[in-house]
Tab-separated table of C-alpha atoms and ligand atoms in Angstrom:
chain	number	residue	atom	x	y	z
A	207	MET	CA	0.000	0.000	0.000
A	208	PRO	CA	1.613	3.302	-1.050
A	209	PRO	CA	1.670	6.007	1.619
A	210	PHE	CA	-1.225	7.963	0.092
A	211	ASP	CA	-2.084	9.633	3.371
A	212	GLU	CA	1.366	11.148	3.545
A	213	TYR	CA	1.008	12.842	0.168
A	214	GLN	CA	0.069	16.336	1.198
A	215	GLN	CA	-1.704	18.904	-0.886
A	216	ARG	CA	-0.530	22.165	0.599
A	217	ILE	CA	-1.258	24.459	-2.304
A	218	ILE	CA	-4.656	23.712	-3.795
A	219	LYS	CA	-7.344	23.964	-1.169
A	220	TYR	CA	-10.469	23.609	-3.311
A	221	PRO	CA	-9.662	21.666	-6.520
A	222	ALA	CA	-13.288	21.888	-7.691
A	223	LYS	CA	-12.900	25.644	-8.065
A	224	LEU	CA	-10.220	25.091	-10.693
A	225	SER	CA	-12.309	22.626	-12.656
A	226	PHE	CA	-13.542	23.536	-16.124
A	227	ASP	CA	-17.205	23.632	-15.165
A	228	PHE	CA	-16.856	25.855	-12.115
A	229	VAL	CA	-18.516	29.209	-12.720
A	230	PRO	CA	-17.312	32.014	-10.474
A	231	GLU	CA	-19.782	34.428	-8.916
A	232	LYS	CA	-18.312	37.263	-10.925
A	233	LEU	CA	-16.623	37.116	-14.316
A	234	VAL	CA	-13.959	39.785	-14.301
A	235	HIS	CA	-13.576	41.857	-17.469
A	236	ARG	CA	-16.848	40.641	-18.929
A	237	ASP	CA	-19.117	43.377	-17.558
A	238	LYS	CA	-19.686	44.894	-20.954
A	239	GLU	CA	-20.722	41.585	-22.537
A	240	MET	CA	-22.891	40.736	-19.534
A	241	GLN	CA	-24.634	44.090	-19.700
A	242	ARG	CA	-25.212	43.698	-23.409
A	243	LEU	CA	-26.787	40.295	-22.938
A	244	PHE	CA	-28.981	41.627	-20.167
A	245	SER	CA	-30.223	44.565	-22.194
A	246	MET	CA	-31.131	42.152	-24.949
A	247	PHE	CA	-32.954	39.723	-22.684
A	248	ARG	CA	-34.776	42.047	-20.326
A	249	GLN	CA	-37.522	42.363	-22.941
A	250	THR	CA	-38.401	38.690	-22.374
A	251	VAL	CA	-39.517	39.743	-18.910
A	252	GLU	CA	-40.667	43.285	-19.559
A	253	GLY	CA	-42.247	42.820	-22.966
A	254	GLY	CA	-42.979	39.094	-23.277
A	255	MET	CA	-40.675	38.930	-26.285
A	256	ALA	CA	-38.390	36.061	-27.200
A	257	GLN	CA	-34.769	36.900	-27.871
A	258	ARG	CA	-31.800	35.368	-29.648
A	259	ALA	CA	-28.170	35.972	-29.023
A	260	PHE	CA	-25.098	34.611	-30.609
A	261	LEU	CA	-21.844	34.472	-28.651
A	262	THR	CA	-18.602	34.021	-30.531
A	263	GLY	CA	-14.936	34.192	-29.642
A	264	ASN	CA	-11.829	32.086	-29.407
A	265	VAL	CA	-11.122	29.227	-27.066
A	266	GLY	CA	-11.234	30.061	-23.363
A	267	THR	CA	-12.651	33.562	-23.728
A	268	GLY	CA	-15.463	32.878	-21.262
A	269	LYS	CA	-18.413	32.198	-23.576
A	270	SER	CA	-19.681	29.093	-21.773
A	271	ALA	CA	-18.940	30.465	-18.333
A	272	MET	CA	-20.686	33.741	-19.040
A	273	SER	CA	-23.769	32.165	-20.575
A	274	LYS	CA	-24.177	30.020	-17.471
A	275	ARG	CA	-23.597	32.899	-15.055
A	276	PHE	CA	-26.014	35.023	-17.035
A	277	CYS	CA	-28.754	32.386	-16.999
A	278	MET	CA	-28.455	31.796	-13.268
A	279	ASP	CA	-28.515	35.490	-12.423
A	280	PHE	CA	-31.182	36.311	-14.976
A	281	LYS	CA	-33.453	33.605	-13.614
A	282	ASP	CA	-33.171	35.149	-10.135
A	283	TRP	CA	-33.808	38.622	-11.500
A	284	SER	CA	-36.872	37.461	-13.452
A	285	HIS	CA	-38.300	35.753	-10.406
A	286	GLU	CA	-37.869	38.959	-8.448
A	287	LYS	CA	-39.942	40.646	-11.142
A	288	GLY	CA	-42.580	37.953	-10.765
A	289	LYS	CA	-41.856	36.264	-14.086
A	290	GLY	CA	-41.220	32.537	-14.467
A	291	MET	CA	-37.859	31.839	-16.094
A	292	GLU	CA	-36.186	28.526	-16.813
A	293	PHE	CA	-33.010	27.734	-18.675
A	294	VAL	CA	-31.357	24.655	-20.129
A	295	ILE	CA	-27.759	24.483	-21.291
A	296	VAL	CA	-27.010	21.884	-23.930
A	297	ASN	CA	-23.513	21.066	-25.069
A	298	CYS	CA	-23.865	20.136	-28.711
A	299	ARG	CA	-20.510	18.421	-28.812
A	300	SER	CA	-21.947	15.586	-26.742
A	301	ARG	CA	-25.519	16.039	-28.010
A	302	ASN	CA	-25.264	16.513	-31.731
A	303	THR	CA	-28.620	15.254	-33.012
A	304	PRO	CA	-32.000	17.047	-32.776
A	305	ALA	CA	-33.464	14.186	-30.731
A	306	SER	CA	-30.698	14.163	-28.153
A	307	VAL	CA	-30.818	17.953	-27.783
A	308	LEU	CA	-34.595	17.890	-27.307
A	309	LEU	CA	-34.312	15.038	-24.830
A	310	LYS	CA	-31.978	17.096	-22.719
A	311	ILE	CA	-34.372	20.063	-22.808
A	312	ILE	CA	-37.439	17.974	-21.933
A	313	ASP	CA	-35.478	16.210	-19.202
A	314	HIS	CA	-35.308	19.561	-17.427
A	315	PHE	CA	-39.105	19.415	-16.964
A	316	ASP	CA	-39.645	15.668	-16.800
A	317	LYS	CA	-36.817	13.544	-15.471
A	318	GLY	CA	-38.506	10.298	-16.419
A	319	PHE	CA	-39.073	11.086	-20.091
A	320	PRO	CA	-38.269	7.999	-22.238
A	321	ASP	CA	-35.196	8.388	-24.419
A	322	ARG	CA	-36.843	6.990	-27.532
A	323	GLY	CA	-40.174	6.606	-29.255
A	324	PHE	CA	-40.982	10.226	-30.136
A	325	SER	CA	-40.345	12.204	-33.285
A	326	THR	CA	-38.792	15.646	-33.026
A	327	THR	CA	-42.134	17.252	-33.909
A	328	GLU	CA	-43.782	15.355	-31.072
A	329	MET	CA	-41.009	16.315	-28.705
A	330	LEU	CA	-41.395	19.987	-29.603
A	331	GLU	CA	-45.108	19.733	-28.776
A	332	ILE	CA	-44.352	18.040	-25.476
A	333	LEU	CA	-41.878	20.808	-24.680
A	334	ARG	CA	-44.500	23.435	-25.437
A	335	LYS	CA	-46.899	21.828	-22.976
A	336	HIS	CA	-44.284	21.772	-20.258
A	337	ILE	CA	-43.484	25.441	-20.736
A	338	ASP	CA	-47.180	26.364	-20.711
A	339	LYS	CA	-47.782	24.356	-17.576
A	340	LYS	CA	-44.892	26.064	-15.817
A	341	LYS	CA	-46.101	29.493	-17.026
A	342	SER	CA	-42.520	30.241	-17.694
A	343	HIS	CA	-40.191	31.565	-20.323
A	344	LEU	CA	-37.403	29.216	-21.389
A	345	ILE	CA	-33.872	30.115	-22.448
A	346	VAL	CA	-32.158	27.352	-24.386
A	347	VAL	CA	-28.387	27.657	-24.604
A	348	LEU	CA	-26.892	25.658	-27.441
A	349	ASP	CA	-23.177	25.606	-26.734
A	350	GLU	CA	-20.811	24.556	-29.534
A	351	ILE	CA	-23.748	24.815	-31.914
A	352	ASN	CA	-21.388	24.376	-34.890
A	353	VAL	CA	-21.001	20.674	-34.004
A	354	LEU	CA	-24.776	20.123	-34.103
A	355	ILE	CA	-25.065	21.918	-37.432
A	356	LYS	CA	-22.171	20.056	-38.962
A	357	ARG	CA	-23.501	16.701	-37.810
A	358	SER	CA	-27.250	17.197	-38.253
A	359	GLY	CA	-27.895	20.347	-40.247
A	360	THR	CA	-30.047	23.288	-39.249
A	361	ASP	CA	-33.520	21.692	-38.948
A	362	LEU	CA	-33.691	21.842	-35.170
A	363	LEU	CA	-32.357	25.362	-35.044
A	364	TYR	CA	-34.942	26.389	-37.569
A	365	ALA	CA	-37.731	24.709	-35.591
A	366	LEU	CA	-36.614	26.409	-32.388
A	367	THR	CA	-36.535	29.830	-34.021
A	368	ARG	CA	-40.116	29.197	-35.199
A	369	PHE	CA	-41.258	27.940	-31.817
A	370	ASP	CA	-43.259	31.074	-31.016
A	371	ASP	CA	-44.798	31.576	-34.434
A	372	GLU	CA	-47.972	29.901	-33.205
A	373	SER	CA	-48.261	31.893	-30.026
A	374	LEU	CA	-50.798	34.255	-31.591
A	375	GLY	CA	-50.361	37.412	-29.611
A	376	GLY	CA	-49.556	35.849	-26.229
A	377	ASP	CA	-46.157	36.007	-24.574
A	378	GLN	CA	-43.369	34.426	-26.517
A	379	LYS	CA	-41.892	31.443	-24.745
A	380	LEU	CA	-38.559	30.367	-26.080
A	381	SER	CA	-35.328	32.301	-26.354
A	382	LEU	CA	-32.016	31.073	-27.683
A	383	ILE	CA	-28.392	31.675	-26.860
A	384	LEU	CA	-26.149	30.122	-29.460
A	385	ILE	CA	-22.440	29.734	-28.845
A	386	SER	CA	-19.588	28.896	-31.162
A	387	GLN	CA	-16.011	29.952	-31.720
A	388	LYS	CA	-16.618	30.925	-35.325
A	389	PRO	CA	-19.301	33.435	-36.387
A	390	VAL	CA	-22.570	31.831	-37.436
A	391	TYR	CA	-22.428	33.072	-41.030
A	392	GLU	CA	-19.415	30.881	-41.626
A	393	PHE	CA	-21.421	27.705	-41.309
A	394	LEU	CA	-25.011	28.598	-42.175
A	395	ASP	CA	-26.377	28.498	-45.683
A	396	PRO	CA	-27.934	31.796	-46.884
A	397	ALA	CA	-31.525	30.516	-46.518
A	398	THR	CA	-31.108	29.604	-42.866
A	399	LEU	CA	-29.040	32.669	-42.273
A	400	SER	CA	-31.957	34.858	-43.244
A	401	THR	CA	-33.993	33.465	-40.331
A	402	PHE	CA	-31.192	34.685	-38.101
A	403	LYS	CA	-31.415	38.269	-39.174
A	404	ARG	CA	-32.708	39.221	-35.763
A	405	THR	CA	-29.908	37.481	-33.956
A	406	ASN	CA	-27.526	39.760	-32.122
A	407	THR	CA	-23.903	38.793	-31.944
A	408	ILE	CA	-21.672	39.403	-28.968
A	409	GLN	CA	-18.036	39.007	-29.811
A	410	PHE	CA	-15.702	37.830	-27.030
A	411	GLU	CA	-12.225	39.211	-27.568
A	412	ASN	CA	-9.129	37.340	-26.426
A	413	TYR	CA	-7.993	38.222	-22.926
A	414	GLY	CA	-4.826	40.279	-22.637
A	415	LYS	CA	-2.111	39.563	-20.135
A	416	ASP	CA	-3.410	41.992	-17.511
A	417	GLN	CA	-6.944	40.681	-17.782
A	418	LEU	CA	-5.700	37.123	-17.406
A	419	TRP	CA	-3.715	38.207	-14.387
A	420	ASP	CA	-6.898	39.541	-12.761
A	421	ILE	CA	-8.823	36.376	-13.605
A	422	LEU	CA	-6.045	34.214	-12.184
A	423	ARG	CA	-5.691	36.350	-9.064
A	424	ASP	CA	-9.402	35.877	-8.364
A	425	ARG	CA	-9.120	32.141	-8.897
A	426	VAL	CA	-6.065	31.910	-6.649
A	427	GLU	CA	-8.045	33.516	-3.866
A	428	LEU	CA	-10.939	31.135	-4.375
A	429	ALA	CA	-9.032	27.901	-4.751
A	430	LEU	CA	-5.547	28.102	-3.227
A	431	TYR	CA	-4.194	28.343	0.292
A	432	PRO	CA	-3.166	31.920	1.078
A	433	GLY	CA	0.406	32.767	0.123
A	434	SER	CA	0.944	29.842	-2.255
A	435	VAL	CA	1.799	31.952	-5.271
A	436	GLU	CA	3.607	35.250	-5.673
A	437	ASP	CA	2.363	37.982	-7.988
A	438	GLU	CA	5.402	37.635	-10.200
A	439	THR	CA	4.841	33.927	-10.707
A	440	LEU	CA	1.227	34.598	-11.525
A	441	GLU	CA	2.437	37.104	-14.056
A	442	LEU	CA	4.426	34.370	-15.746
A	443	ILE	CA	1.286	32.239	-16.040
A	444	ALA	CA	-0.696	35.185	-17.399
A	445	ASP	CA	2.108	35.892	-19.826
A	446	ILE	CA	2.120	32.344	-21.196
A	447	ALA	CA	-1.668	32.154	-21.461
A	448	SER	CA	-1.868	35.578	-23.101
A	449	GLU	CA	-0.252	34.161	-26.207
A	450	TRP	CA	-3.671	32.594	-26.844
A	451	GLY	CA	-5.786	34.934	-24.710
A	452	ASP	CA	-7.195	31.768	-23.172
A	453	ALA	CA	-8.363	31.813	-19.552
A	454	ARG	CA	-8.855	28.056	-19.464
A	455	PHE	CA	-5.212	27.476	-20.318
A	456	GLY	CA	-4.167	29.934	-17.626
A	457	ILE	CA	-6.261	28.142	-15.002
A	458	GLU	CA	-4.930	24.769	-16.142
A	459	LEU	CA	-1.370	26.024	-15.830
A	460	LEU	CA	-2.123	27.303	-12.356
A	461	GLU	CA	-3.558	23.941	-11.348
A	462	ASN	CA	-0.732	21.883	-12.837
A	463	SER	CA	1.927	24.178	-11.358
A	464	GLY	CA	0.274	23.735	-7.973
A	465	MET	CA	0.286	19.974	-8.325
A	466	ILE	CA	3.923	19.868	-9.384
A	467	ALA	CA	5.010	22.087	-6.486
A	468	SER	CA	2.978	19.945	-4.125
A	469	GLU	CA	4.615	16.774	-5.385
A	470	GLU	CA	7.927	18.354	-4.466
A	471	ASP	CA	6.545	18.790	-0.966
A	472	LEU	CA	6.538	22.566	-1.229
A	473	ASP	CA	3.843	24.967	-0.169
A	474	MET	CA	4.533	27.572	-2.799
A	475	ILE	CA	4.525	27.639	-6.589
A	476	ALA	CA	7.843	28.765	-8.119
A	477	PRO	CA	8.385	29.989	-11.686
A	478	ASP	CA	9.992	26.697	-12.607
A	479	HIS	CA	6.862	24.789	-11.644
A	480	VAL	CA	4.991	26.928	-14.125
A	481	ARG	CA	7.518	26.115	-16.818
A	482	SER	CA	7.206	22.419	-16.048
A	483	ALA	CA	3.444	22.689	-16.223
A	484	LYS	CA	3.749	24.391	-19.582
A	485	ALA	CA	6.152	21.706	-20.779
A	486	MET	CA	3.553	19.086	-19.873
A	487	THR	CA	1.232	20.617	-22.416
A	488	HIS	CA	3.654	21.077	-25.246
A	489	SER	CA	7.370	21.324	-25.083
A	490	VAL	CA	9.869	22.924	-27.400
A	491	ILE	CA	12.853	21.126	-25.881
A	492	THR	CA	13.444	18.285	-28.247
A	493	GLU	CA	16.744	17.113	-29.679
A	494	SER	CA	15.769	18.200	-33.133
A	495	ASN	CA	15.046	21.706	-31.837
A	496	LEU	CA	18.421	21.935	-30.133
A	497	ALA	CA	20.453	20.197	-32.836
A	498	PRO	CA	20.880	23.236	-35.117
A	499	LEU	CA	22.390	25.352	-32.316
A	500	SER	CA	26.123	26.072	-32.368
A	501	ASP	CA	28.215	25.058	-29.361
A	502	HIS	CA	28.271	28.612	-28.055
A	503	MET	CA	24.547	29.050	-28.441
A	504	MET	CA	24.198	25.908	-26.356
A	505	LEU	CA	26.529	27.405	-23.743
A	506	ALA	CA	24.505	30.607	-23.742
A	507	LEU	CA	21.364	28.573	-23.149
A	508	LEU	CA	23.030	26.549	-20.420
A	509	GLY	CA	24.083	29.746	-18.648
A	510	ILE	CA	20.568	31.159	-18.795
A	511	SER	CA	18.938	27.966	-17.588
A	512	GLY	CA	21.221	27.990	-14.542
A	513	ALA	CA	20.737	31.664	-13.728
A	514	ILE	CA	16.977	31.795	-14.226
A	515	LYS	CA	16.130	28.767	-12.113
A	516	LYS	CA	14.376	30.601	-9.287
A	517	LYS	CA	13.350	33.673	-11.253
A	518	VAL	CA	10.842	34.705	-13.846
A	519	TYR	CA	13.221	36.948	-15.781
A	520	ILE	CA	16.950	37.664	-15.812
A	521	THR	CA	18.763	40.603	-17.365
A	522	THR	CA	21.087	40.139	-20.310
A	523	SER	CA	24.115	41.079	-18.203
A	524	GLU	CA	23.208	38.363	-15.673
A	525	ALA	CA	22.838	36.014	-18.593
A	526	GLU	CA	26.186	36.955	-20.052
A	527	LYS	CA	27.936	36.321	-16.743
A	528	ALA	CA	26.271	32.935	-16.558
A	529	TYR	CA	27.426	32.270	-20.106
A	530	ALA	CA	31.026	33.012	-19.084
A	531	LEU	CA	30.692	30.486	-16.251
A	532	ALA	CA	29.309	27.866	-18.577
A	533	CYS	CA	32.230	28.480	-20.956
A	534	GLU	CA	34.637	28.061	-18.079
A	535	GLU	CA	33.027	24.766	-17.149
A	536	TYR	CA	33.459	23.481	-20.697
A	537	GLU	CA	36.899	25.093	-21.104
A	538	GLU	CA	35.801	27.305	-23.946
A	539	LYS	CA	36.769	30.923	-24.471
A	540	PRO	CA	33.671	33.168	-24.236
A	541	ARG	CA	32.855	35.071	-27.434
A	542	ALA	CA	32.715	38.859	-27.492
A	543	HIS	CA	29.712	40.817	-26.235
A	544	THR	CA	28.303	41.636	-29.673
A	545	ARG	CA	28.530	38.008	-30.710
A	546	TYR	CA	26.745	36.997	-27.508
A	547	TRP	CA	23.903	39.344	-28.431
A	548	GLU	CA	23.539	37.613	-31.743
A	549	TYR	CA	23.222	34.285	-29.947
A	550	LEU	CA	20.418	35.682	-27.827
A	551	LYS	CA	18.579	36.987	-30.831
A	552	GLU	CA	18.936	33.708	-32.643
A	553	LEU	CA	17.738	31.752	-29.622
A	554	ASP	CA	14.768	34.084	-29.462
A	555	GLY	CA	14.135	33.356	-33.125
A	556	TYR	CA	14.133	29.616	-32.420
A	557	GLY	CA	11.549	30.184	-29.691
A	558	LEU	CA	13.908	28.835	-27.026
A	559	LEU	CA	13.818	32.055	-25.042
A	560	THR	CA	12.008	35.362	-25.143
A	561	LEU	CA	13.687	38.755	-25.130
A	562	LYS	CA	11.749	41.749	-24.032
A	563	ILE	CA	12.329	45.309	-22.951
A	564	SER	CA	11.751	45.633	-19.221
A	565	GLY	CA	8.463	47.079	-18.028
A	566	LYS	CA	7.352	48.222	-14.593
A	567	GLY	CA	9.483	47.469	-11.564
A	568	HIS	CA	12.816	47.790	-13.321
A	569	VAL	CA	14.859	50.919	-13.498
A	570	GLY	CA	15.673	52.210	-16.959
A	571	LYS	CA	15.418	50.129	-20.077
A	572	THR	CA	17.088	46.761	-19.966
A	573	THR	CA	16.399	43.715	-22.012
A	574	LEU	CA	15.019	40.818	-20.020
A	575	ILE	CA	15.195	37.166	-20.847
A	576	SER	CA	12.531	34.638	-20.009
A	577	LEU	CA	12.032	30.954	-20.703
A	578	PRO	CA	8.246	30.734	-20.945
A	579	ASP	CA	8.178	27.338	-22.568
A	580	ILE	CA	10.844	25.498	-20.712
A	581	PRO	CA	11.491	24.278	-17.172
A	582	SER	CA	15.079	25.429	-16.695
A	583	THR	CA	16.235	22.227	-14.995
A	584	VAL	CA	15.006	20.051	-17.828
A	585	LEU	CA	16.568	22.404	-20.336
A	586	ALA	CA	19.941	22.396	-18.568
A	587	GLU	CA	19.922	18.625	-18.417
A	588	LYS	CA	19.142	18.291	-22.095
A	589	VAL	CA	21.776	20.835	-23.121
A	590	ARG	CA	24.445	19.141	-21.006
A	591	GLU	CA	23.576	15.812	-22.489
A	592	MET	CA	23.926	17.158	-26.015
A	593	LEU	CA	27.088	19.132	-25.284
A	594	GLY	CA	28.561	15.941	-23.811
A	595	SER	CA	27.927	14.033	-27.011
A	596	ARG	CA	29.611	16.821	-29.005
A	597	LYS	CA	32.766	16.316	-26.962
A	598	LEU	CA	33.303	19.951	-26.124
A	599	GLY	CA	36.197	21.287	-24.072
B	69	LIG	N1	-13.862	36.595	-17.106
B	69	LIG	C1	-13.590	35.470	-16.440
B	69	LIG	N2	-13.489	35.482	-15.096
B	69	LIG	C2	-13.230	34.350	-14.427
B	69	LIG	N3	-13.073	33.141	-15.009
B	69	LIG	C3	-13.155	33.078	-16.349
B	69	LIG	C4	-13.436	34.227	-17.128
B	69	LIG	N4	-13.458	33.878	-18.422
B	69	LIG	C5	-13.218	32.560	-18.469
B	69	LIG	N5	-13.041	32.069	-17.232
B	69	LIG	C6	-12.747	30.695	-16.893
B	69	LIG	O1	-11.917	30.177	-17.907
B	69	LIG	C7	-12.333	28.883	-18.310
B	69	LIG	C8	-12.712	28.881	-19.767
B	69	LIG	O2	-13.880	29.650	-19.973
B	69	LIG	P1	-15.075	29.112	-20.899
B	69	LIG	O3	-15.222	27.648	-20.717
B	69	LIG	O4	-16.241	29.952	-20.631
B	69	LIG	O5	-14.459	29.425	-22.325
B	69	LIG	P2	-15.166	29.303	-23.750
B	69	LIG	O6	-15.131	30.652	-24.357
B	69	LIG	O7	-16.486	28.632	-23.604
B	69	LIG	O8	-14.130	28.369	-24.516
B	69	LIG	P3	-14.428	27.232	-25.648
B	69	LIG	O9	-14.652	27.948	-26.922
B	69	LIG	O10	-13.160	26.442	-25.668
B	69	LIG	O11	-15.592	26.437	-25.187
B	69	LIG	C9	-13.449	28.504	-17.378
B	69	LIG	O12	-12.901	27.772	-16.308
B	69	LIG	C10	-13.982	29.833	-16.897
B	69	LIG	O13	-14.522	29.725	-15.594
B	70	LIG	MG1	-17.155	26.779	-24.122
């Protein structure tokens, strides 16, 4: 029996709050989108009108999270106004046929509904009865709608947009929120598209580094033990995730870094844990990536990987000193300063390090070096191994 009870988790206090389906109380930097959605949907309560919204944006920009937060809060708000409001969220990646989508929606009203034996037309009628009985409006969220359309066409979507056509003057009953990464016009044929004329699009832009930092800071407070991650380390995570503007990736990095640090029996995440976490997702340190480097570029990299171990960034002069030490170790004469600069620029070009002009917190303008993709210990090991086989020094 392995000593499971001795394996401590001293960093992540509430793992569930880092999971992909956790929806925080407040979505930072999405006020504008939230407000927009609300101003579109308030007419369902105030005017008895159905509404349709289309949310698009790249991976991890908060589309699913915001639609869920919105529905929960909007339901409460509607009830305060004395109006019945229900919502159902369907992920069309797992439910990509009209029947399975409708089953999920009906299941919200009738848990025991049989999963076969009814046509889609019959199911739509059954749904109508449920909504009438509840005296409620229903918001259907079709997340990853592109998968449903690709697999099964637009029939269901069309039927749902026509749901209220028969409601002859009474309150409209069914609103839609459609979500996909690509805009709807890229996968709808012109005929169907014309039924979507009334659909308002909300575009979710990629998160920038500072926005990701705020999102991560909030999540740290919710899920981690106090003091387990420094601001600077969090900045490294935000920096890496900002390449894609993807909050999910940032949260995943945070979680994996926490697990790695914990496995080392530490109670704090260090920059190198973040690099290891990144390397778990996709690493640039392969032999074929390092093979084209000259001996001195390898020594430059070795120096940096030693000097940066406990830091997020180092300056180029720190790096150059470390390079001189690495040369000494391998009994090589260091190249001149200007040559060293060329190595740095080339290494930057290969994506093995990142050069950037220093921002806040540093006096004057210096160039800083970071290794966003690479855990420095793994890098150093690999470089040594390859330098050894080249028989240097
Ligand atoms: N503004 C935000 N504040 C706090 N957490 C956020 C925010 N935006 C996204 N997140 C979190 O980031 C993760 C990804 O968000 P979400 O699943 O909503 O992305 P998405 O746009 O639906 O991506 P995909 O297109 O891949 O489905 C979730 O864990 C979510 O809670
Ligand atoms: Mg999503």
